[in-house]
mmCIF file of C-alpha atoms in Angstrom:
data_model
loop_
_atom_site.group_PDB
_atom_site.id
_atom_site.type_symbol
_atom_site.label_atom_id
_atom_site.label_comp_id
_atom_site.label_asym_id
_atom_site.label_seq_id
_atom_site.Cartn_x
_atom_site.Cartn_y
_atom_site.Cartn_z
ATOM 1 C CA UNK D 1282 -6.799 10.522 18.378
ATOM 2 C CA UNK D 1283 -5.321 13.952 19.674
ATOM 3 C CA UNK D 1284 -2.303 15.877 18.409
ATOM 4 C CA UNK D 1285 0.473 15.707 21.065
ATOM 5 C CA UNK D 1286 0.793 18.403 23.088
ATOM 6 C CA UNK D 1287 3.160 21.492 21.847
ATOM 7 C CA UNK D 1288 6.078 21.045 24.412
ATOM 8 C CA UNK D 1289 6.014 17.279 23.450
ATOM 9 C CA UNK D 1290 6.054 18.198 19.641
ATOM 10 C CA UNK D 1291 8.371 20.473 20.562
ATOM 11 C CA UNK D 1292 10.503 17.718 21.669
ATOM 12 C CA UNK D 1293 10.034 15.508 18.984
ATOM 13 C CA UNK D 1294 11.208 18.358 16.065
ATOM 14 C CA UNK D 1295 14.454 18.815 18.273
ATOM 15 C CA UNK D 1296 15.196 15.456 18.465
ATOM 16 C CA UNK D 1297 14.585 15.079 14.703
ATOM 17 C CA UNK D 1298 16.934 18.015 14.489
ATOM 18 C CA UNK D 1299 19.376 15.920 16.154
ATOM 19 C CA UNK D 1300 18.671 12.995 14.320
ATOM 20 C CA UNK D 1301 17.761 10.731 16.470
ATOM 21 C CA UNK D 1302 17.133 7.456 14.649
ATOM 22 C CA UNK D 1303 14.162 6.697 16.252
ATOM 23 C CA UNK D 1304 12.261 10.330 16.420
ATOM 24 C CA UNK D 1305 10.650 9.538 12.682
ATOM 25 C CA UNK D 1306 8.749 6.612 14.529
ATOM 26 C CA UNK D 1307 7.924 8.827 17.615
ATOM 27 C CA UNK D 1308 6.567 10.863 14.449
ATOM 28 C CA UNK D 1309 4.837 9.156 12.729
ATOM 29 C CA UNK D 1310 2.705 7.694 15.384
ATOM 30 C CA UNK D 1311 1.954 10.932 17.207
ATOM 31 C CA UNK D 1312 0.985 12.851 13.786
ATOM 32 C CA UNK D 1313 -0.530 10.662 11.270
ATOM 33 C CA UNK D 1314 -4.104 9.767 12.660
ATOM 34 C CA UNK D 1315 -4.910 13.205 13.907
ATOM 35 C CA UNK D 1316 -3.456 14.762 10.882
ATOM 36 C CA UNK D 1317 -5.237 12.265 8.696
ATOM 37 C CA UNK D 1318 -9.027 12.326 10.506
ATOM 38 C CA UNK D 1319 -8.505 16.234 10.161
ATOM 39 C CA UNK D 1320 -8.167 16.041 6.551
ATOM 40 C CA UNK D 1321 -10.915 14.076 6.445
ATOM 41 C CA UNK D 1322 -12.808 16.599 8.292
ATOM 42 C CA UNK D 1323 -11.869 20.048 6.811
ATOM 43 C CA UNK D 1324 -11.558 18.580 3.402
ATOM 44 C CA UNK D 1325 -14.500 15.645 3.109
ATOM 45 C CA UNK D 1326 -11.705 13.801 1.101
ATOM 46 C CA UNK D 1327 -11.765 9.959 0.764
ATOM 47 C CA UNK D 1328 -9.943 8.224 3.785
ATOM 48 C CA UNK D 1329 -7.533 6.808 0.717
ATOM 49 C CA UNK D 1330 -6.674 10.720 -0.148
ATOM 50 C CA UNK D 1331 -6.603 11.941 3.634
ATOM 51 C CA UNK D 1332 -3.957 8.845 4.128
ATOM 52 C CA UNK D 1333 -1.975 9.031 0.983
ATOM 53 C CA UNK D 1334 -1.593 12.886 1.898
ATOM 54 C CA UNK D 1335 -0.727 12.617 5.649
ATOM 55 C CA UNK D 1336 2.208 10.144 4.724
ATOM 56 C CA UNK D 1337 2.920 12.320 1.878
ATOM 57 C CA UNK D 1338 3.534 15.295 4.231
ATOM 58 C CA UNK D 1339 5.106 13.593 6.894
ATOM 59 C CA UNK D 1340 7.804 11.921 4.509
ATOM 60 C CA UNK D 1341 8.437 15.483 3.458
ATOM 61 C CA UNK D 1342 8.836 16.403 7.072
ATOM 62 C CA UNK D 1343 11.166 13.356 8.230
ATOM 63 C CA UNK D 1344 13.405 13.819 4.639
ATOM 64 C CA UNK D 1345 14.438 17.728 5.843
ATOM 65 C CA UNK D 1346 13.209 18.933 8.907
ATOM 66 C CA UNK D 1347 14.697 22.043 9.419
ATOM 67 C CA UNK D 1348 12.023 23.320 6.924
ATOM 68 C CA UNK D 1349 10.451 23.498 9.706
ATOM 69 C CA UNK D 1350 10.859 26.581 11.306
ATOM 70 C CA UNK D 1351 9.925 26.776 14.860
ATOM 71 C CA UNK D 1352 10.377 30.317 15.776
ATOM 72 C CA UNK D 1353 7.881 31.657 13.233
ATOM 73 C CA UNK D 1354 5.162 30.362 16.328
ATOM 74 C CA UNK D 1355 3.431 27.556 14.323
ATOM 75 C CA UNK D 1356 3.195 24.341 16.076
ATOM 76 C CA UNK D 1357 4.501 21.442 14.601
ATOM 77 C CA UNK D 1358 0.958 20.034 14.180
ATOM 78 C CA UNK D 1359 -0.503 22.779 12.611
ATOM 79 C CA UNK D 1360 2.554 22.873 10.562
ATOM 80 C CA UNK D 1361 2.341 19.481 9.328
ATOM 81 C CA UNK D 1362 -1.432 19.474 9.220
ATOM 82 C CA UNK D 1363 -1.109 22.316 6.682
ATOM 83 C CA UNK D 1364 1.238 20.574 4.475
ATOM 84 C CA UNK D 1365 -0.728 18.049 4.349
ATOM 85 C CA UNK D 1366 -3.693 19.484 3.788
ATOM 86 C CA UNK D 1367 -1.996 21.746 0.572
ATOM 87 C CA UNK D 1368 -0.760 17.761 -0.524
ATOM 88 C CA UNK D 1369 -4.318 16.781 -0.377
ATOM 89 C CA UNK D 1370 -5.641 19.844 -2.553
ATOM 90 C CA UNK D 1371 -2.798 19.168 -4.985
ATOM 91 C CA UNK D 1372 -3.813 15.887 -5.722
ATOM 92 C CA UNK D 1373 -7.424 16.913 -5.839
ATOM 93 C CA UNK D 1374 -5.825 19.500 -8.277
ATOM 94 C CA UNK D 1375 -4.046 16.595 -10.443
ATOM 95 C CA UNK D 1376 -7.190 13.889 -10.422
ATOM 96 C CA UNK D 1377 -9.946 17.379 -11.322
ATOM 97 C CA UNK D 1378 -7.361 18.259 -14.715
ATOM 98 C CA UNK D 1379 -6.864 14.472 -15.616
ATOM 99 C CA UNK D 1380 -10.630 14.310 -15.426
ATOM 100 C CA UNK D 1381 -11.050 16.938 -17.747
ATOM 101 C CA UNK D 1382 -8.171 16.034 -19.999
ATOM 102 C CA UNK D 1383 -10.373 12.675 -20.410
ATOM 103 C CA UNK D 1384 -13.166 14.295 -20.963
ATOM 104 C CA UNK D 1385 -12.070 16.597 -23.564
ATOM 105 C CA UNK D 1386 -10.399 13.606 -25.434
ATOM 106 C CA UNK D 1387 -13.779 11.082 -24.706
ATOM 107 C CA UNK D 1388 -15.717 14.645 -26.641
ATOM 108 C CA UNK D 1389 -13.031 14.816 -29.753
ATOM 109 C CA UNK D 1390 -13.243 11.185 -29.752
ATOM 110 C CA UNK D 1391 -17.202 10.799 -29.880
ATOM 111 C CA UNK D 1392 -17.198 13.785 -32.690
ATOM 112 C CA UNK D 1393 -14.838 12.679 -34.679
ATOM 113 C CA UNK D 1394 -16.013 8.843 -34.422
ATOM 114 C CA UNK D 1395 -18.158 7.885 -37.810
ATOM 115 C CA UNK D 1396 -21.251 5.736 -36.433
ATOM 116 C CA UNK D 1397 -20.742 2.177 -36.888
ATOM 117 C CA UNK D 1398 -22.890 1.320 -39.631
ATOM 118 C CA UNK D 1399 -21.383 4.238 -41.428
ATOM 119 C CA UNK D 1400 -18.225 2.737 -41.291
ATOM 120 C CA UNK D 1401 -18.824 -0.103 -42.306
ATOM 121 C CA UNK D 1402 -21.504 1.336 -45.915
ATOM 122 C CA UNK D 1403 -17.898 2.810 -46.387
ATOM 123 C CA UNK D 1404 -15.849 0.062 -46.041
ATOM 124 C CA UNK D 1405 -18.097 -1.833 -48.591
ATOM 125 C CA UNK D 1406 -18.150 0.952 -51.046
ATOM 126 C CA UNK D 1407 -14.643 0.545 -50.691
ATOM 127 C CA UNK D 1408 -13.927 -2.929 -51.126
ATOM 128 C CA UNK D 1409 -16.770 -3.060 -54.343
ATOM 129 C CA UNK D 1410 -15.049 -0.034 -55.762
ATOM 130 C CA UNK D 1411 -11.399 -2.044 -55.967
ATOM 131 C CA UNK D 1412 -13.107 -5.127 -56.789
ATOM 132 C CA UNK D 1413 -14.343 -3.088 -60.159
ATOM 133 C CA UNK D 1414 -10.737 -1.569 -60.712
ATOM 134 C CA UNK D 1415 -8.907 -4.697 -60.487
ATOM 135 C CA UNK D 1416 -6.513 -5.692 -63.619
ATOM 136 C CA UNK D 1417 -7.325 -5.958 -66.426
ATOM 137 C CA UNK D 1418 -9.528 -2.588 -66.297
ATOM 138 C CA UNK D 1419 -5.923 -1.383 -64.061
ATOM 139 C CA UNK D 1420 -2.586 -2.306 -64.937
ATOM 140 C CA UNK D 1421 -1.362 -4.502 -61.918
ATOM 141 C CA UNK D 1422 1.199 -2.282 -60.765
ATOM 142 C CA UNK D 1423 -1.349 0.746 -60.594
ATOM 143 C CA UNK D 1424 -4.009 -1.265 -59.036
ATOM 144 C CA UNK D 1425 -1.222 -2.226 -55.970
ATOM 145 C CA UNK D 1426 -0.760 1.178 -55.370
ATOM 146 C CA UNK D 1427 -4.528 2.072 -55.217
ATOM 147 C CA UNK D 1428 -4.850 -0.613 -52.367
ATOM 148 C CA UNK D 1429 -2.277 0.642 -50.674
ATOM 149 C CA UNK D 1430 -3.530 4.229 -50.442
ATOM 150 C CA UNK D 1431 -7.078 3.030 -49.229
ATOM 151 C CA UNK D 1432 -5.204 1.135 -46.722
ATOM 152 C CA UNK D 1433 -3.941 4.275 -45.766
ATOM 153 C CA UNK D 1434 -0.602 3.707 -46.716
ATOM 154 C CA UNK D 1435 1.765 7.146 -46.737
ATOM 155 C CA UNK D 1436 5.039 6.528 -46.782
ATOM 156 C CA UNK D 1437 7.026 7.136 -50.290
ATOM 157 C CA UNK D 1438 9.236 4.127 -49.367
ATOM 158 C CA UNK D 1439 6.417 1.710 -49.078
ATOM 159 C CA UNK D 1440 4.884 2.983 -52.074
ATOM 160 C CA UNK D 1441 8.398 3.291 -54.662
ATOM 161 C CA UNK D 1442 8.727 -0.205 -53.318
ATOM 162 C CA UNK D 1443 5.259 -1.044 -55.016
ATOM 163 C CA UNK D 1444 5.604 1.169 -57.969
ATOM 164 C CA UNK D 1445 9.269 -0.769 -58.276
ATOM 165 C CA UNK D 1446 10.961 2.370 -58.846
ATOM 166 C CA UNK D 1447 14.590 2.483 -59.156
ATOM 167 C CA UNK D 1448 16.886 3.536 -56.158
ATOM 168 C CA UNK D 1449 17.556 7.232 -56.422
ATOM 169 C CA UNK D 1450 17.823 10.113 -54.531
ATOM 170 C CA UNK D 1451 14.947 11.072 -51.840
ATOM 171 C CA UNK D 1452 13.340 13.747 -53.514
ATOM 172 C CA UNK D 1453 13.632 11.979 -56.880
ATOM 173 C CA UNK D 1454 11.683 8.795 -55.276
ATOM 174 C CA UNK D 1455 8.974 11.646 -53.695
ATOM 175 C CA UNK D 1456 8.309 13.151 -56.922
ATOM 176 C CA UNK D 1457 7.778 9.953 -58.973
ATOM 177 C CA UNK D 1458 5.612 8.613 -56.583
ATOM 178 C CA UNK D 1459 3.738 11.700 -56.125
ATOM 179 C CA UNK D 1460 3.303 11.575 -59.875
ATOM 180 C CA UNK D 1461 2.289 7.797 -60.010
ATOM 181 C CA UNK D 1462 -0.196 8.269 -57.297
ATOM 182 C CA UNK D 1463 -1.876 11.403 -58.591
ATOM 183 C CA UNK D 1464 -1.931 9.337 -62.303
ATOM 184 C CA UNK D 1465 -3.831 6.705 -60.666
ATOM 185 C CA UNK D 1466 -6.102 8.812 -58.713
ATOM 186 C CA UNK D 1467 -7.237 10.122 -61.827
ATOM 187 C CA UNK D 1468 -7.131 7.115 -63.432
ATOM 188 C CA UNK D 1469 -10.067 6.115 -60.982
ATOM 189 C CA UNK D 1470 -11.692 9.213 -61.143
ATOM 190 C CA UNK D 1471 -11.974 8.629 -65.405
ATOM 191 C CA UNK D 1472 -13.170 5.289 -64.704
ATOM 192 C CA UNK D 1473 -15.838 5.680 -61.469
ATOM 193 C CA UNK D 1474 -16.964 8.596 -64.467
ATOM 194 C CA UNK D 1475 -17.289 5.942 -66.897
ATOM 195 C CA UNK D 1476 -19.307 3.595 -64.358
ATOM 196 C CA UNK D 1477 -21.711 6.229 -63.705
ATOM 197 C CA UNK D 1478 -22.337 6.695 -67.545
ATOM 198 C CA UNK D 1479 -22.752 2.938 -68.217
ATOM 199 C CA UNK D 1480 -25.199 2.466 -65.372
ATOM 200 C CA UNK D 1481 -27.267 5.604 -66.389
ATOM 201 C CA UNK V 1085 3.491 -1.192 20.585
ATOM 202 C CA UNK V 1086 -0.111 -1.554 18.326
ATOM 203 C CA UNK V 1087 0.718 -1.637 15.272
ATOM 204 C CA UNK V 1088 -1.463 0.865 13.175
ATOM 205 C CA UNK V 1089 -3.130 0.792 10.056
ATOM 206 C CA UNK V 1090 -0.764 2.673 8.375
ATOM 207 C CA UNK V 1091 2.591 0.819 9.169
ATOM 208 C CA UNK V 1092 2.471 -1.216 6.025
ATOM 209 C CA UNK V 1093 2.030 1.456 3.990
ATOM 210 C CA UNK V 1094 4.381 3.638 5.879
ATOM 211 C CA UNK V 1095 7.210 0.972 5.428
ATOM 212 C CA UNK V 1096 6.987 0.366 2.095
ATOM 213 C CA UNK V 1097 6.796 4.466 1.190
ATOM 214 C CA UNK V 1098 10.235 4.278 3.405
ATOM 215 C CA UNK V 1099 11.963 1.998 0.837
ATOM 216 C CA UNK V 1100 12.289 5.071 -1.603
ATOM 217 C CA UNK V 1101 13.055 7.510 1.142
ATOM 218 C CA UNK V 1102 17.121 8.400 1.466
ATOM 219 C CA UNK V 1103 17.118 8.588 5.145
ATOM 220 C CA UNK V 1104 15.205 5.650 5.901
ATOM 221 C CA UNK V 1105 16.202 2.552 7.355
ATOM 222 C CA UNK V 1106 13.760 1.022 4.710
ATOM 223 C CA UNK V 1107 15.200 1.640 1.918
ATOM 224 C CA UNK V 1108 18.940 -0.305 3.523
ATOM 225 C CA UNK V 1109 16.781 -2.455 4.113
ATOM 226 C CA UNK V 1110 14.874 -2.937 0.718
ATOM 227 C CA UNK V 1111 18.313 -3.049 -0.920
ATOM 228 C CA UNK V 1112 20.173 -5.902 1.256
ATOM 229 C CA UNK V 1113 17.034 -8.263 0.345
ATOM 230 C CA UNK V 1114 17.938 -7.180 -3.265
ATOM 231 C CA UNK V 1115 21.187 -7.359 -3.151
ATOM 232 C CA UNK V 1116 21.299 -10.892 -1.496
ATOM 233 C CA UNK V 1117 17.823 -11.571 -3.069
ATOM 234 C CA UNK V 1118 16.438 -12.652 0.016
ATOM 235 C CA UNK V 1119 12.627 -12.772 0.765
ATOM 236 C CA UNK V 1120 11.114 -10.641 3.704
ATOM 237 C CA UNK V 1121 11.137 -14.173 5.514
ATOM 238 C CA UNK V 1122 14.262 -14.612 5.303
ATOM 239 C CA UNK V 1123 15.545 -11.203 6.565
ATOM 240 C CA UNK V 1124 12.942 -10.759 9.471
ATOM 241 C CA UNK V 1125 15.129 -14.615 10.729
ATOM 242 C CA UNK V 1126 18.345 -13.107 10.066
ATOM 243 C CA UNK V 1127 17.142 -9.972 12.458
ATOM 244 C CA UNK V 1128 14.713 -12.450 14.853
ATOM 245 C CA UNK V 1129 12.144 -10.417 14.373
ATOM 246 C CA UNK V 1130 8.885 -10.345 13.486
ATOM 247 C CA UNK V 1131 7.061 -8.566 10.044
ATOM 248 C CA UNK V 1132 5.841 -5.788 12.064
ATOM 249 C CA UNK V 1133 9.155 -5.321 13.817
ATOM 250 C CA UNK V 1134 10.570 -5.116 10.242
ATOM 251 C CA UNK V 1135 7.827 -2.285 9.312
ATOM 252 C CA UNK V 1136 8.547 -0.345 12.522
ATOM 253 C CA UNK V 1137 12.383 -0.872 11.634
ATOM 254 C CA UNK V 1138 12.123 0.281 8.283
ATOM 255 C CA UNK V 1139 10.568 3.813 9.436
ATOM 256 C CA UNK V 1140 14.101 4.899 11.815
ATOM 257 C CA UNK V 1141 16.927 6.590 10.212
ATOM 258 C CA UNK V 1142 19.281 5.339 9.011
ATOM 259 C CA UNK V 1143 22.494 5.240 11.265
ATOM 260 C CA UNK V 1144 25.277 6.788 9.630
ATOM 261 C CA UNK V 1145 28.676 8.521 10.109
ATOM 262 C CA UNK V 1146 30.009 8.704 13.972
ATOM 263 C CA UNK V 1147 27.059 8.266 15.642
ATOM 264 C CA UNK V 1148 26.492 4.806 13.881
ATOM 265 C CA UNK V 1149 26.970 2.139 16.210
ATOM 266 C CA UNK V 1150 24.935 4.344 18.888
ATOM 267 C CA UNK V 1151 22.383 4.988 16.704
ATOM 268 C CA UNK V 1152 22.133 1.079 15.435
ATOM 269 C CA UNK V 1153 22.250 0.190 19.024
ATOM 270 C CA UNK V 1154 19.482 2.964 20.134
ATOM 271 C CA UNK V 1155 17.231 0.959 17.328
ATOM 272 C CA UNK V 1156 18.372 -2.092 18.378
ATOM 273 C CA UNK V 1157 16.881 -1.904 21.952
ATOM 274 C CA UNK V 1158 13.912 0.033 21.141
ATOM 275 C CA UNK V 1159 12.425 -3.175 19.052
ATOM 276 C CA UNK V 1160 14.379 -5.866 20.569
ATOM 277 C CA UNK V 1161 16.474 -6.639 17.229
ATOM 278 C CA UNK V 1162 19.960 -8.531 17.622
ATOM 279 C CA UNK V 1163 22.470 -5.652 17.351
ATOM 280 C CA UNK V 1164 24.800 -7.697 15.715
ATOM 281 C CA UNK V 1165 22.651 -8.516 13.084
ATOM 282 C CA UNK V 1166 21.265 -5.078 12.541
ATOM 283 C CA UNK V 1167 24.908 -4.003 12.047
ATOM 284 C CA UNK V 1168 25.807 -7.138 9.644
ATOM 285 C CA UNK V 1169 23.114 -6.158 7.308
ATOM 286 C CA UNK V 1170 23.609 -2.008 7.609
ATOM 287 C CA UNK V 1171 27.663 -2.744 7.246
ATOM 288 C CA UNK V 1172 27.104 -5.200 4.342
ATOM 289 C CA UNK V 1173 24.713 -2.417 2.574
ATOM 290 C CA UNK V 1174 27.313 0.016 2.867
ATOM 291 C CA UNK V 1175 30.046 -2.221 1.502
ATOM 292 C CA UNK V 1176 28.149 -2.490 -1.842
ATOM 293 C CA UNK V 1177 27.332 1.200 -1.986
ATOM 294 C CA UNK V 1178 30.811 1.810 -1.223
ATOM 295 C CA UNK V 1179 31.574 -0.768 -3.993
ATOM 296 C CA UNK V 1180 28.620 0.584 -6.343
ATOM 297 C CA UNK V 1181 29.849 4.244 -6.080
ATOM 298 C CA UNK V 1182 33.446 3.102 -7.395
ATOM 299 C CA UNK V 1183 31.928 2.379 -10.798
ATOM 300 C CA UNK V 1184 34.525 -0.126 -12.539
ATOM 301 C CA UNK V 1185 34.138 -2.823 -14.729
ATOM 302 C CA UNK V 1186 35.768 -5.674 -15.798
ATOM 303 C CA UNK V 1187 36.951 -8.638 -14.538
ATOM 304 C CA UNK V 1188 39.348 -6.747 -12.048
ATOM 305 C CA UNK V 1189 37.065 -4.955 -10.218
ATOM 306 C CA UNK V 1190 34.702 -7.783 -10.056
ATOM 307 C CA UNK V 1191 37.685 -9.771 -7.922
ATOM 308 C CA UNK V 1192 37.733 -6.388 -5.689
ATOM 309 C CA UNK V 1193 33.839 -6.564 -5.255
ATOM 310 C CA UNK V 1194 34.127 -10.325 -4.827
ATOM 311 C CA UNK V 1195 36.855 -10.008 -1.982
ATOM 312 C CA UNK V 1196 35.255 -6.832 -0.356
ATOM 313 C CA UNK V 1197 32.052 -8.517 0.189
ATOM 314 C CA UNK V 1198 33.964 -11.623 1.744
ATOM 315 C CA UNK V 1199 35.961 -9.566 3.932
ATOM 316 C CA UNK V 1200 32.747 -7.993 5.148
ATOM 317 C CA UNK V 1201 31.194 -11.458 5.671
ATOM 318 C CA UNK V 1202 33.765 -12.654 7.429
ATOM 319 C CA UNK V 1203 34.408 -9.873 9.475
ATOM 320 C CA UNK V 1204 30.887 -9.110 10.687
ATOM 321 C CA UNK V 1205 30.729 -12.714 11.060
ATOM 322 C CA UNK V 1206 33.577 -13.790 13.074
ATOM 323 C CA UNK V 1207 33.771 -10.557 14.990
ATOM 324 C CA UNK V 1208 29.453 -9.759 15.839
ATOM 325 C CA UNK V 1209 30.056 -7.430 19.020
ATOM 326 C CA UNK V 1210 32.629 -5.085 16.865
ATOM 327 C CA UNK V 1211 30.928 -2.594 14.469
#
């Protein structure tokens, strides 16, 4: 597949000028399997890239024309053949930084990742170490709020709701729970001390 | 005319282009939720005919009915057709651009789109 000839692409960029209705066809089918196997050519890109970035550049072409500016002495082949060719390295552009983005994350991801079996030694620690705690040794109220901060559990509403603290202002609710929660932290501290002394 | 690898493609990239016949095309089968069937036997034409169709520009302002009729004869469309669907298009873009709500300007888009029916219809030579 040849590009037409200048004096017929020529023609074709006037009568786009002029817009004829059916130039974009005339278009079309003279320019996008040269401009496409070139790009395939120059660039060793995937006949999927080469063809997504030929119609890219054309489209661009058939929206506004008269960016096309004949009497700089381009053709309107090598014209279009360059824009397509700087779509093509654009996308190569996009796919190269996503792959990078993804494996940047895929790294953080793998570092911070605990190894299965670790998780799951924790997880039984864990679930032994509020089995221990659980009321009487804790008053109930206390012992809610421990399982909902090894839940993971951070919000002060969430947490005032189990502590059944009155309705107040914000910063009044923070505080108390703040309070509460550091109580019963060291509440479990004191008694994971006392475990330790018992087994020993 | 062969039809190319690329003319699917092509056509359906034309649906979000603003010149393209495509995308008048895209939104009449919206608009009158039609299938692709059903608007290549309004036009008598075939799918590929509809794909080549799709990729001219749009005909617009004075040069419409040449324009419509230049397409028209270079896929061997019914021009009458061609210009029921472009007209009705622009009736509800007319329509769209208006804004309004309410029950009001539902009658006016009601009786707009009738009077474009029946003109187009009764009348198929006259753009």
């Amino acid at each position: 597949m040849r590009y037409p000839s200048r004096t017929v692409a020529s023609l074709l960029h006037e009568r786009m000028l002029q817009r004829d209705p059916v130039a974009t066809v005339d278009v079309l089918q003279s320019f996008m399997d040269p401009i496409r196997k070139a790009l395939e050519r120059r660039l060793s890109c995937s006949a999927d890239d080469a063809h997504d970035s030929t119609i890219d550049a054309l489209m661009s072409y058939l929206a506004a024309p008269e960016h096309f500016d004949a009497s700089r002495g381009t053709s309107l082949g090598a014209y279009l053949t360059q824009a397509a060719l700087k779509k093509a390295v654009d996308r190569w552009r996009k796919e190269t930084a996503r792959g990078q983005r993804e494996l940047k994350f895929a790294n953080v991801v793998e570092l911070q990742a605990r190894a299965p079996n670790d998780l799951m030694e924790r997880y039984v620690e864990a679930s032994q170490a509020v089995t221990r705690l659980a009321p009487p040794r804790m008053p109930e109220r206390d012992w809610a709020l421990l399982r909902d901060v090894l839940q993971g559990e951070s919000s002060t509403q969430e947490m005032a709701v189990v502590l059944r603290l009155p309705l107040g202002p914000e910063h009044e609710r923070r505080r108390e729970v703040k309070r509460h929660r550091d109580r019963v932290m060291k509440r479990v501290a004191r008694l994971g001390r006392e475990d330790r002394d018992d087994e020993s | 005319m062969t039809n190319p690898d690329w003319l699917a493609d092509a056509a359906r990239r034309s649906e979000t282009q603003p010149w393209a016949l495509g995308r008048v095309l895209a939104n009449y089968r919206r608009v009158e939720q039609c299938t692709e069937e059903a608007l290549q036997a309004e036009l008598g034409c075939s799918r590929e005919t509809l794909q080549w169709l799709a990729l001219c520009r749009c005909p617009e302002g004075k040069a419409f009915a040449d324009d419509a009729s230049r397409i028209a004869k270079r896929f061997a469309v019914d021009l009458s057709a061609l210009i029921r669907v472009l007209r009705h298009v622009q009736v509800m873009n007319a329509l769209g651009s208006r804004g309004g709500s309410g029950d009001a300007s539902r009658r006016d888009a009601s009786s707009l789109q009738m009077a474009a029916r029946d003109r187009t219809q009764d009348d198929p030579d006259d753009p």
